[in-house]
XYZ file of C-alpha atoms in Angstrom:
700
model
C -32.324 142.000 194.321
C -35.711 142.781 196.197
C -38.926 142.780 194.548
C -39.433 146.667 195.332
C -36.075 147.546 193.339
C -37.082 145.108 190.814
C -40.297 146.816 190.017
C -38.572 150.240 190.212
C -36.109 149.427 187.589
C -38.865 148.080 185.382
C -40.654 151.441 185.612
C -37.620 153.274 185.004
C -36.810 151.521 181.642
C -36.262 153.991 178.701
C -38.799 151.737 176.708
C -41.417 151.216 179.365
C -44.759 151.904 178.160
C -47.774 152.542 180.749
C -49.281 149.284 181.692
C -52.417 148.306 183.874
C -52.237 146.424 187.096
C -53.356 143.157 185.103
C -50.406 143.669 182.767
C -47.911 144.256 185.559
C -49.222 140.879 187.323
C -48.682 139.125 184.297
C -45.136 140.759 183.608
C -43.547 139.796 186.935
C -45.500 136.338 186.948
C -47.550 137.115 190.222
C -49.287 134.246 191.593
C -52.804 134.504 193.020
C -51.073 133.696 196.406
C -48.809 136.711 195.822
C -51.424 139.183 194.347
C -52.309 141.023 197.514
C -48.610 141.461 198.516
C -47.942 142.761 194.880
C -50.879 145.437 194.955
C -49.668 146.368 198.412
C -46.450 147.209 196.935
C -48.042 149.208 194.070
C -49.746 151.352 196.742
C -46.415 151.913 198.675
C -44.644 153.225 195.647
C -47.942 155.449 194.873
C -47.624 156.846 198.663
C -43.991 157.313 198.272
C -44.438 159.247 194.849
C -42.321 156.804 192.896
C -45.339 155.811 190.529
C -48.614 157.246 189.797
C -51.959 155.369 188.548
C -54.430 157.090 186.355
C -57.184 155.097 184.515
C -55.585 151.631 185.526
C -52.370 152.682 184.005
C -49.029 152.981 186.038
C -46.809 155.982 185.189
C -43.093 156.615 186.806
C -42.656 160.277 188.073
C -39.051 159.875 186.571
C -40.205 159.365 183.013
C -39.033 162.297 180.867
C -42.622 162.180 179.560
C -43.992 162.744 182.860
C -44.473 166.230 184.417
C -45.971 167.432 187.543
C -46.884 171.186 188.148
C -49.525 173.781 188.611
C -52.299 173.972 185.980
C -52.781 177.488 184.491
C -56.102 177.529 182.980
C -57.268 179.576 180.211
C -60.918 181.030 179.810
C -60.905 179.322 176.380
C -61.038 175.914 178.166
C -57.311 175.094 177.540
C -54.250 175.677 179.920
C -50.596 174.872 180.746
C -48.950 172.711 183.138
C -46.251 174.862 184.580
C -43.147 172.490 185.499
C -39.886 173.551 186.748
C -38.209 173.129 183.387
C -40.830 173.707 180.964
C -44.515 174.482 180.378
C -47.005 171.936 178.793
C -50.052 173.024 176.680
C -52.917 171.099 177.412
C -56.446 171.135 175.506
C -59.825 171.063 177.212
C -60.382 167.400 176.309
C -57.172 166.322 177.895
C -57.537 168.382 181.090
C -59.352 165.870 183.388
C -61.472 168.926 184.368
C -58.707 170.117 186.242
C -59.141 173.986 187.445
C -56.953 176.827 187.787
C -53.758 176.375 190.122
C -54.464 172.453 190.602
C -51.523 170.569 191.111
C -51.547 167.789 188.439
C -49.623 165.253 187.056
C -49.513 165.015 182.958
C -47.842 163.064 180.422
C -46.255 164.832 177.028
C -47.804 163.527 173.956
C -46.250 165.980 171.494
C -43.330 168.349 170.736
C -43.998 171.401 168.610
C -41.429 173.120 166.122
C -40.909 175.924 168.460
C -39.859 173.742 171.290
C -43.079 173.610 172.984
C -44.975 170.657 174.530
C -48.528 169.385 174.542
C -49.572 166.777 176.865
C -52.625 165.574 178.746
C -53.570 165.362 182.533
C -53.440 162.009 183.905
C -54.117 162.741 187.470
C -55.249 165.749 189.573
C -52.949 165.640 192.699
C -54.395 168.405 194.722
C -57.305 170.813 194.206
C -56.462 174.464 194.771
C -59.712 176.280 194.230
C -61.546 176.053 197.545
C -63.859 178.871 197.065
C -65.340 180.842 194.381
C -66.975 184.377 193.663
C -69.834 185.246 191.417
C -73.106 186.542 190.719
C -76.044 184.248 192.125
C -78.745 183.163 189.548
C -81.907 181.919 191.295
C -84.082 178.972 189.625
C -87.206 177.784 191.255
C -85.704 174.530 192.704
C -81.917 175.148 192.768
C -79.306 178.097 192.097
C -76.390 178.598 190.349
C -73.095 180.963 190.243
C -71.822 182.692 187.219
C -68.413 182.943 188.408
C -66.418 186.122 188.149
C -63.027 184.438 187.396
C -63.045 183.763 183.689
C -60.721 180.779 184.054
C -63.516 178.901 185.905
C -65.532 177.890 182.801
C -68.260 176.205 184.723
C -71.213 177.573 186.578
C -71.242 176.209 190.056
C -74.730 174.397 191.081
C -76.124 175.643 194.496
C -78.629 173.385 196.308
C -81.719 175.825 197.569
C -80.479 174.567 200.985
C -76.926 175.832 200.595
C -77.764 179.164 199.059
C -77.875 181.291 202.288
C -80.852 182.824 201.089
C -79.115 184.621 198.286
C -81.183 186.575 195.810
C -80.886 187.073 191.815
C -77.869 189.387 191.087
C -75.987 189.040 194.476
C -72.275 188.910 194.739
C -71.697 185.602 196.570
C -68.781 183.780 198.018
C -69.282 179.803 197.853
C -67.139 176.999 198.869
C -66.899 174.109 196.581
C -68.033 170.861 197.769
C -68.107 168.915 194.406
C -65.646 169.461 191.946
C -66.488 169.036 188.037
C -66.561 165.729 186.350
C -67.773 164.347 183.091
C -71.298 165.767 182.306
C -71.295 167.338 185.934
C -70.863 170.853 187.079
C -69.060 171.535 190.340
C -71.372 172.112 193.198
C -71.169 174.745 196.255
C -72.492 176.038 199.054
C -72.785 179.850 199.655
C -70.923 181.170 202.672
C -71.125 184.932 202.212
C -73.148 187.592 200.297
C -71.179 190.571 199.630
C -73.641 192.979 197.815
C -75.361 193.432 194.462
C -73.327 193.077 191.361
C -73.851 196.901 190.497
C -72.990 198.251 193.871
C -69.982 200.832 193.353
C -66.690 199.076 193.983
C -68.194 195.604 194.602
C -66.281 194.626 191.110
C -63.074 194.905 192.819
C -64.094 193.548 195.987
C -65.335 190.704 194.355
C -61.671 190.015 193.003
C -60.055 190.605 196.220
C -62.588 187.759 197.535
C -61.632 185.610 194.575
C -58.020 185.411 195.651
C -58.846 185.257 199.389
C -56.972 188.453 199.822
C -56.472 189.535 203.560
C -58.405 192.806 203.737
C -58.370 193.532 207.175
C -55.795 193.393 210.220
C -56.772 191.018 213.017
C -57.383 192.546 216.516
C -54.319 190.892 217.998
C -52.051 193.054 215.166
C -53.965 196.308 215.878
C -53.086 195.335 219.724
C -49.313 195.216 219.057
C -49.499 198.613 217.282
C -50.318 200.334 220.551
C -47.325 198.800 222.021
C -44.815 200.093 219.533
C -42.416 202.719 220.706
C -42.998 205.662 218.032
C -40.575 207.942 219.755
C -36.832 208.017 218.663
C -34.996 208.324 221.712
C -31.487 209.870 222.264
C -29.684 206.390 222.680
C -31.189 205.150 219.190
C -29.797 208.445 217.696
C -26.390 208.192 219.230
C -25.539 204.631 218.049
C -27.004 205.448 214.376
C -24.987 207.433 211.285
C -26.580 210.865 211.400
C -27.388 211.902 207.928
C -29.758 214.724 208.812
C -27.504 217.246 207.696
C -27.598 215.847 204.240
C -29.849 217.367 201.427
C -32.199 214.497 201.295
C -35.383 214.219 198.926
C -37.977 211.430 198.235
C -39.509 211.170 194.530
C -42.740 209.097 194.345
C -46.032 209.277 192.640
C -48.370 211.994 193.251
C -50.681 210.055 195.406
C -48.056 207.798 197.052
C -48.406 207.783 201.056
C -45.974 204.935 202.012
C -42.649 206.670 201.343
C -39.818 203.967 201.936
C -36.880 205.377 200.121
C -35.114 208.714 199.982
C -32.077 209.785 198.179
C -29.066 212.114 198.739
C -26.334 212.998 196.097
C -23.033 214.875 196.695
C -20.806 215.368 193.509
C -16.968 216.209 193.847
C -15.348 216.996 190.777
C -16.199 213.872 188.467
C -16.952 211.568 191.406
C -20.419 210.975 193.014
C -21.499 209.963 196.526
C -25.017 208.442 196.293
C -27.033 207.993 199.477
C -29.997 205.526 199.289
C -31.924 205.764 202.265
C -34.485 202.880 203.119
C -37.195 202.962 205.687
C -35.997 200.882 208.770
C -39.208 198.750 208.912
C -37.229 195.866 210.805
C -36.760 198.073 213.881
C -40.900 198.324 214.564
C -41.799 195.078 213.053
C -40.056 192.375 215.013
C -39.774 188.869 214.293
C -42.330 186.055 215.453
C -44.849 188.964 216.386
C -48.400 188.683 215.261
C -47.460 191.898 213.157
C -44.785 190.242 211.538
C -46.971 186.713 210.732
C -49.500 188.899 209.349
C -47.097 190.692 206.995
C -45.415 187.027 206.144
C -48.679 185.752 204.972
C -49.464 188.803 202.850
C -46.081 188.627 201.618
C -46.432 192.227 199.917
C -48.841 195.238 199.319
C -51.867 195.099 196.833
C -52.385 198.279 194.827
C -56.007 197.803 193.383
C -56.728 200.984 191.814
C -59.175 202.586 194.222
C -57.727 200.929 197.217
C -54.564 199.437 198.781
C -54.384 196.325 200.818
C -50.970 197.192 202.550
C -48.726 194.462 203.872
C -48.285 196.661 207.140
C -51.048 198.683 208.820
C -51.097 202.373 207.761
C -49.787 203.533 211.321
C -46.466 202.025 210.169
C -46.747 202.305 206.142
C -48.036 205.746 206.200
C -46.668 206.774 209.654
C -43.499 206.103 211.306
C -41.990 204.048 208.558
C -42.778 206.458 205.825
C -39.904 209.017 205.131
C -42.283 211.897 205.324
C -40.461 215.406 205.099
C -39.268 217.214 207.908
C -39.552 214.221 210.526
C -36.661 212.227 211.768
C -36.990 208.820 210.563
C -34.772 205.714 211.175
C -33.204 204.166 208.166
C -30.897 201.619 206.640
C -28.842 203.662 204.149
C -26.396 202.766 201.714
C -23.642 205.056 200.646
C -21.897 204.161 197.179
C -19.009 206.163 195.887
C -18.980 206.018 192.151
C -16.205 207.187 189.751
C -16.964 209.007 186.520
C -17.917 206.001 184.876
C -20.220 204.569 187.315
C -17.838 201.967 188.629
C -18.242 201.276 192.619
C -15.153 202.853 194.593
C -16.518 201.961 197.890
C -19.618 201.738 199.825
C -20.849 201.387 203.320
C -24.327 200.039 204.825
C -25.413 201.499 208.060
C -28.170 202.020 210.509
C -28.922 205.673 210.156
C -31.177 208.540 210.814
C -32.400 211.141 208.266
C -34.600 213.888 207.935
C -35.955 214.329 204.347
C -36.142 218.010 203.000
C -38.638 217.600 200.137
C -41.272 215.510 199.228
C -41.254 215.350 195.484
C -43.070 213.645 192.559
C -42.282 212.189 189.401
C -44.221 214.529 187.226
C -42.934 217.715 189.140
C -39.218 216.468 188.616
C -39.602 215.200 185.170
C -41.322 218.580 184.051
C -38.124 220.228 185.251
C -35.651 218.180 183.962
C -36.958 217.707 180.639
C -37.347 221.416 179.974
C -41.161 221.938 180.291
C -41.304 223.918 183.126
C -38.928 226.215 185.378
C -37.843 225.390 188.769
C -39.637 228.209 190.393
C -42.886 226.993 188.839
C -42.460 223.887 190.233
C -41.545 224.478 193.589
C -37.832 223.347 193.097
C -35.903 226.445 193.836
C -32.412 225.344 195.163
C -32.635 221.878 194.098
C -31.906 222.623 190.585
C -27.979 221.587 190.747
C -28.788 218.453 192.997
C -31.658 217.207 190.435
C -29.208 217.756 187.417
C -26.619 215.945 189.074
C -28.873 212.894 189.851
C -30.011 212.967 186.103
C -26.372 213.131 185.249
C -25.569 209.932 187.390
C -28.452 208.190 186.126
C -27.422 208.334 182.652
C -23.939 207.249 183.610
C -25.364 204.150 185.634
C -27.699 203.336 182.782
C -25.082 203.472 180.046
C -22.741 200.918 182.140
C -25.690 198.601 182.537
C -26.419 198.863 178.772
C -22.802 198.049 178.056
C -22.898 194.934 180.069
C -26.096 193.748 178.273
C -29.100 194.967 180.345
C -32.195 193.750 178.497
C -34.722 196.573 178.047
C -38.228 195.495 176.642
C -39.722 199.031 177.485
C -43.090 197.371 178.310
C -45.777 200.005 178.828
C -48.159 199.650 181.781
C -51.532 200.689 181.876
C -52.830 203.485 183.857
C -56.529 203.288 184.727
C -58.193 206.423 186.073
C -61.469 206.161 188.114
C -64.115 208.492 189.485
C -65.377 208.765 193.009
C -67.776 205.664 192.494
C -64.949 203.532 190.818
C -66.336 203.956 187.083
C -63.477 204.032 184.770
C -63.249 207.647 183.085
C -60.165 207.272 181.163
C -57.137 204.599 180.480
C -53.695 205.884 179.079
C -50.042 204.543 179.139
C -48.226 204.908 182.460
C -45.676 207.513 182.016
C -41.983 206.429 182.498
C -40.264 209.676 182.691
C -36.709 210.751 183.519
C -37.524 211.037 187.328
C -39.011 207.515 187.282
C -35.585 206.340 185.450
C -33.471 208.624 188.182
C -35.262 206.461 191.104
C -35.041 203.003 189.161
C -31.172 203.185 188.554
C -30.503 204.358 192.193
C -32.651 201.392 193.590
C -30.968 199.011 191.090
C -27.512 200.168 192.289
C -28.420 199.758 196.145
C -29.901 196.482 195.262
C -26.717 195.232 193.656
C -24.489 196.705 196.045
C -26.126 195.084 199.184
C -26.368 191.639 197.288
C -22.931 191.596 196.169
C -21.610 192.321 199.894
C -23.837 189.632 201.516
C -22.811 187.126 198.799
C -19.175 187.718 199.702
C -19.890 187.596 203.181
C -21.059 184.013 202.691
C -23.972 184.497 204.756
C -27.774 183.221 204.361
C -29.472 185.903 202.095
C -32.656 186.467 199.881
C -31.860 187.120 196.303
C -34.000 188.261 193.502
C -33.029 186.049 190.578
C -34.057 185.963 186.817
C -32.342 182.836 185.426
C -31.012 182.195 181.725
C -33.784 181.150 179.468
C -34.032 177.488 179.035
C -31.692 175.845 176.386
C -34.661 174.483 174.103
C -36.229 178.038 174.038
C -32.807 179.657 173.051
C -32.435 176.807 170.143
C -36.197 177.826 168.899
C -35.037 181.559 169.209
C -31.718 181.114 167.497
C -33.687 179.444 164.425
C -36.218 182.139 164.414
C -33.334 184.886 164.246
C -31.430 183.327 161.434
C -34.366 184.295 158.898
C -33.345 187.963 159.756
C -29.378 187.484 159.647
C -29.245 187.807 163.288
C -27.208 185.173 165.292
C -26.814 183.948 168.631
C -25.421 180.841 170.190
C -28.102 179.067 171.827
C -25.508 176.730 174.001
C -23.966 179.886 175.522
C -26.121 182.847 175.240
C -25.576 186.048 177.446
C -27.604 189.071 178.160
C -25.313 191.131 176.000
C -26.439 188.886 173.113
C -29.823 189.367 173.575
C -29.553 193.169 173.982
C -27.353 193.192 171.120
C -30.077 191.659 168.903
C -32.726 194.043 170.160
C -30.405 197.140 169.834
C -29.827 196.086 166.018
C -33.534 196.253 165.404
C -34.527 199.374 166.900
C -36.566 201.505 164.188
C -36.935 198.376 162.034
C -40.310 196.865 161.183
C -39.207 193.453 162.535
C -38.488 195.060 166.218
C -41.789 194.363 167.601
C -42.227 190.744 166.348
C -38.727 189.876 167.585
C -38.911 191.743 170.976
C -42.374 189.791 171.602
C -40.502 186.351 170.606
C -37.606 187.368 172.714
C -39.801 188.013 175.772
C -41.735 184.718 175.506
C -38.452 182.794 175.876
C -37.626 184.572 179.251
C -38.146 182.959 182.769
C -40.123 184.357 185.465
C -38.210 186.300 188.176
C -38.264 185.049 191.631
C -36.901 184.993 195.155
C -34.661 182.257 196.246
C -31.799 182.008 198.988
C -29.237 181.012 196.125
C -27.472 183.642 194.034
C -28.268 182.684 190.489
C -27.858 186.263 188.950
C -30.329 188.283 187.221
C -30.516 187.785 183.447
C -32.673 190.581 182.414
C -30.451 193.167 184.240
C -27.195 191.380 183.297
C -26.309 191.594 187.084
C -24.316 188.961 188.727
C -25.846 189.972 192.193
C -29.113 191.092 192.788
C -31.628 191.729 195.649
C -34.693 193.553 196.582
C -33.629 195.707 199.497
C -35.326 199.134 198.720
C -39.220 198.427 199.642
C -39.369 196.775 203.212
C -42.818 198.649 203.755
C -44.416 196.956 200.790
C -42.220 193.554 200.178
C -41.755 190.937 202.827
C -38.510 189.794 200.958
C -36.925 193.140 201.641
C -37.857 193.130 205.234
C -36.047 189.718 205.731
C -32.926 191.353 204.068
C -32.948 194.446 206.561
C -33.062 191.437 209.685
C -30.136 189.796 208.143
C -28.339 193.122 207.719
C -29.173 194.503 210.929
C -28.358 191.109 212.599
C -24.829 191.255 211.235
C -24.390 195.046 212.066
C -24.983 194.488 215.578
C -23.324 191.339 216.026
C -26.169 189.317 216.516
C -25.841 186.718 213.605
C -24.464 183.746 215.758
C -24.409 180.326 214.561
C -27.866 179.394 215.718
C -29.150 182.492 213.711
C -27.428 181.313 210.598
C -28.771 177.736 210.968
C -32.338 179.248 211.631
C -32.068 181.162 208.359
C -30.517 178.107 206.505
C -33.468 175.804 207.329
C -36.293 178.425 206.760
C -35.265 180.685 203.721
C -35.932 178.106 201.281
C -39.768 178.103 202.284
C -39.810 181.495 203.015
C -38.542 182.638 199.532
C -40.790 180.164 197.916
C -44.006 181.643 199.650
C -43.086 185.246 199.002
C -42.609 184.354 195.296
C -46.183 182.721 195.302
C -47.830 185.609 196.982
C -46.074 187.952 194.361
C -47.683 185.773 191.702
C -50.966 186.569 193.195
C -50.507 190.040 193.304
C -49.723 190.364 189.743
C -52.727 188.225 188.854
C -55.078 190.191 191.022
C -53.806 193.509 189.737
C -53.971 192.173 186.092
C -57.545 190.948 186.530
C -58.756 194.316 187.683
C -57.236 196.155 184.825
C -58.402 193.862 182.159
C -61.811 193.991 183.941
C -61.800 197.954 184.018
C -60.610 198.219 180.314
C -63.364 196.023 179.083
C -65.973 198.060 181.093
C -64.262 201.290 179.682
C -64.862 199.847 176.199
C -68.419 198.718 176.866
C -70.136 201.824 175.426
C -67.525 202.071 172.603
C -69.019 199.203 170.447
C -68.798 200.400 166.742
C -65.653 202.731 167.514
C -62.920 202.725 164.982
C -59.274 202.783 166.427
C -55.745 202.304 165.018
C -53.771 199.835 166.990
C -50.754 197.471 166.775
C -50.723 193.789 166.412
C -49.189 192.569 169.795
C -49.672 188.870 169.993
C -50.781 186.055 167.533
C -52.397 182.938 168.768
C -54.075 179.675 166.964
C -57.410 181.348 167.231
C -56.777 184.985 166.479
C -54.782 188.243 166.445
C -54.586 190.455 169.392
C -54.421 194.361 168.844
C -53.221 196.852 171.224
C -54.535 200.338 170.970
C -52.351 203.358 171.812
C -53.946 204.027 175.121
C -52.663 199.995 175.956
C -55.969 198.637 175.784
C -55.807 195.187 174.137
C -58.515 193.278 172.201
C -58.988 190.082 170.229
C -59.495 189.823 166.611
C -60.992 186.104 166.648
C -60.477 184.249 163.542
C -64.486 184.135 163.513
C -64.443 187.751 163.009
C -62.145 187.663 160.222
C -64.796 186.874 157.517
C -62.865 187.847 154.238
C -61.114 184.617 154.065
C -60.119 181.441 156.295
C -57.129 182.264 158.207
C -54.750 180.116 160.291
C -51.671 180.658 162.483
C -48.388 179.604 160.881
C -46.183 178.649 163.986
C -43.051 178.348 162.182
C -43.065 181.675 160.228
C -45.072 183.413 163.352
C -47.816 185.129 161.052
C -51.294 184.543 160.434
C -52.067 184.104 156.854
C -55.394 183.991 154.806
C -55.597 180.723 152.803
C -56.805 182.203 149.623
C -55.945 185.582 149.663
C -52.655 185.003 151.259
C -53.150 188.302 153.372
C -50.329 188.452 156.226
C -50.630 189.697 159.645
C -47.474 190.015 161.891
C -46.740 191.296 165.207
C -45.877 195.055 164.925
C -48.249 195.736 162.165
C -50.580 198.851 162.180
C -53.999 197.951 161.663
C -57.559 199.808 162.039
C -60.081 197.935 163.860
C -63.801 198.294 164.961
C -64.906 197.291 168.631
C -67.514 194.735 167.979
C -67.980 193.449 171.517
C -66.702 194.213 175.177
C -67.709 192.442 178.486
C -66.777 193.573 181.944
C -68.038 190.052 183.266
C -65.739 188.020 180.887
C -63.040 190.764 180.868
C -62.687 190.456 177.272
C -62.854 192.926 174.312
C -63.485 191.956 170.756
C -62.071 193.714 167.583
C -62.844 193.127 163.891
C -59.774 194.075 161.658
C -60.924 196.768 159.007
C -57.401 197.131 157.309
C -53.756 197.680 157.287
C -52.451 201.053 157.956
C -49.606 201.770 155.771
């Protein structure tokens, strides 16, 4: 057996304990003469990512105790290594000064009763944070940056010669030139001064800069826009299915400008024919153009309260690709024939042309269907029957989904309202009314129909997948549910099992607690070229087809469909997709995560800003989460704050992970998720994006 195989076999043993080079030399009885050869072998194994050396100890990647992944930092100093199979909790003292999104290698040191793991980082493989955004503070001989990103817990040292003459209070962008280490802060160099910290809108601009989002379209993209033919000629119309005679409407937000979906519905006796018309973006955004490359880099549009960073320039997103009323528009349209139970009888996907009759909005349609206003008050005369039929079909489709096990956590989103200067004037729950549900159900139906057809064709495709929860999480959930006489089979759990548990709890005091626990067991939805099903929707086939103006995933799907329809999906094109879809889907999944983080950071910042002048105010809220350091409470307007144990001064409180409640050591007071409490605002900081509450008492 060759020495390389011998060494790897040794590293792969179940009883292998990480050893130093000196220990390994002794174990393999390496002579002085062969020492350099052996050291060269170790370096080769490291390069090939077979082993890893940290603090003069050698570990193997194949060990069940070793995990590699991205480090997700928390503003309190701890973090998590996000692995493919599970996540690992990392205390600050075990973080090796890793920063958010660094690629790291860690070893597992403990497994908790709830199935979660704790570990320590043994090596930082790749640094992700190249730039930081923050407020410059000037000292006599040097400066430093207080970073906006609360996950960066260090101030960044700036040498005077690297300050770009920044002044106190300037918002700046800096490159990291030295990373943090024991007793040393990171060091940087200012590369851009973006304004004063109190300038209107600079707070959102700073978050845009911190995520390095693409704010402007390059000139070469603008040049290509001028070359696009925006006219729809007779030859193009002749080769498409003409749906211009159908009564067609769009239903969107009041302020929406990029209208990428329209709907038509015809009811005959107890059957329904639904038409979902989606803007034919692929007709205008051609592959391998600068426009296409820019859209791919962005991955999706970013909706950031007072501005939008669109995936496509407004000439397309708000213009020729937007399904504006009384204008001919090219679409990919899905016709679906349903029976009275919502079962699909037949369907057809076509390149089409439409002319939308009405541009409606969610509040307008909801007010009518919910009986709050009459049709003539809302400008809906002549649409009454169509809208009621749409509501009827929505209910049929929703009932069908619920029967098969659709899991609805009914998560409430936050709506932030700003004035013209970007200051928060109100925060309230985002409404999810009947009109929103109509569009949601119809888009799900189209997404499922398209995904199923192309899966059956056995062609390369992009799927939106939500995988089954991990087995360890299900065992923890099963044990937890037993306390409430609720049972699931952790070895073979289905969406219907989870939905059934949640349905049994409706209206009960344990509902919020168990819904929260169940939500924590769910995996993150993502894009992939493999059809793995959508657990949350209880859907065997699922895709994102309906928003190509704002999601690159949908644009890829449109191209595949158009290639198939037009006979262009030849062997060479299939090979191209098979070769590239893996990387493409990983990229757009990553840009979606960036989008979610940026939008969440902005909302958290604006919530904290809103509460800054409300210190001392008392509110009623509901306990939304429990941690080892405190209790999170959500107010009725969706603002969430932390009641830190240090602010709960009537007793010594601790978090019981097994029972999932916070308990007072002497008083035995208990706090559980879902309990209503009165809280006082004790602090709020826009800079750290935090809100601190103090619990005043339980609301019976």
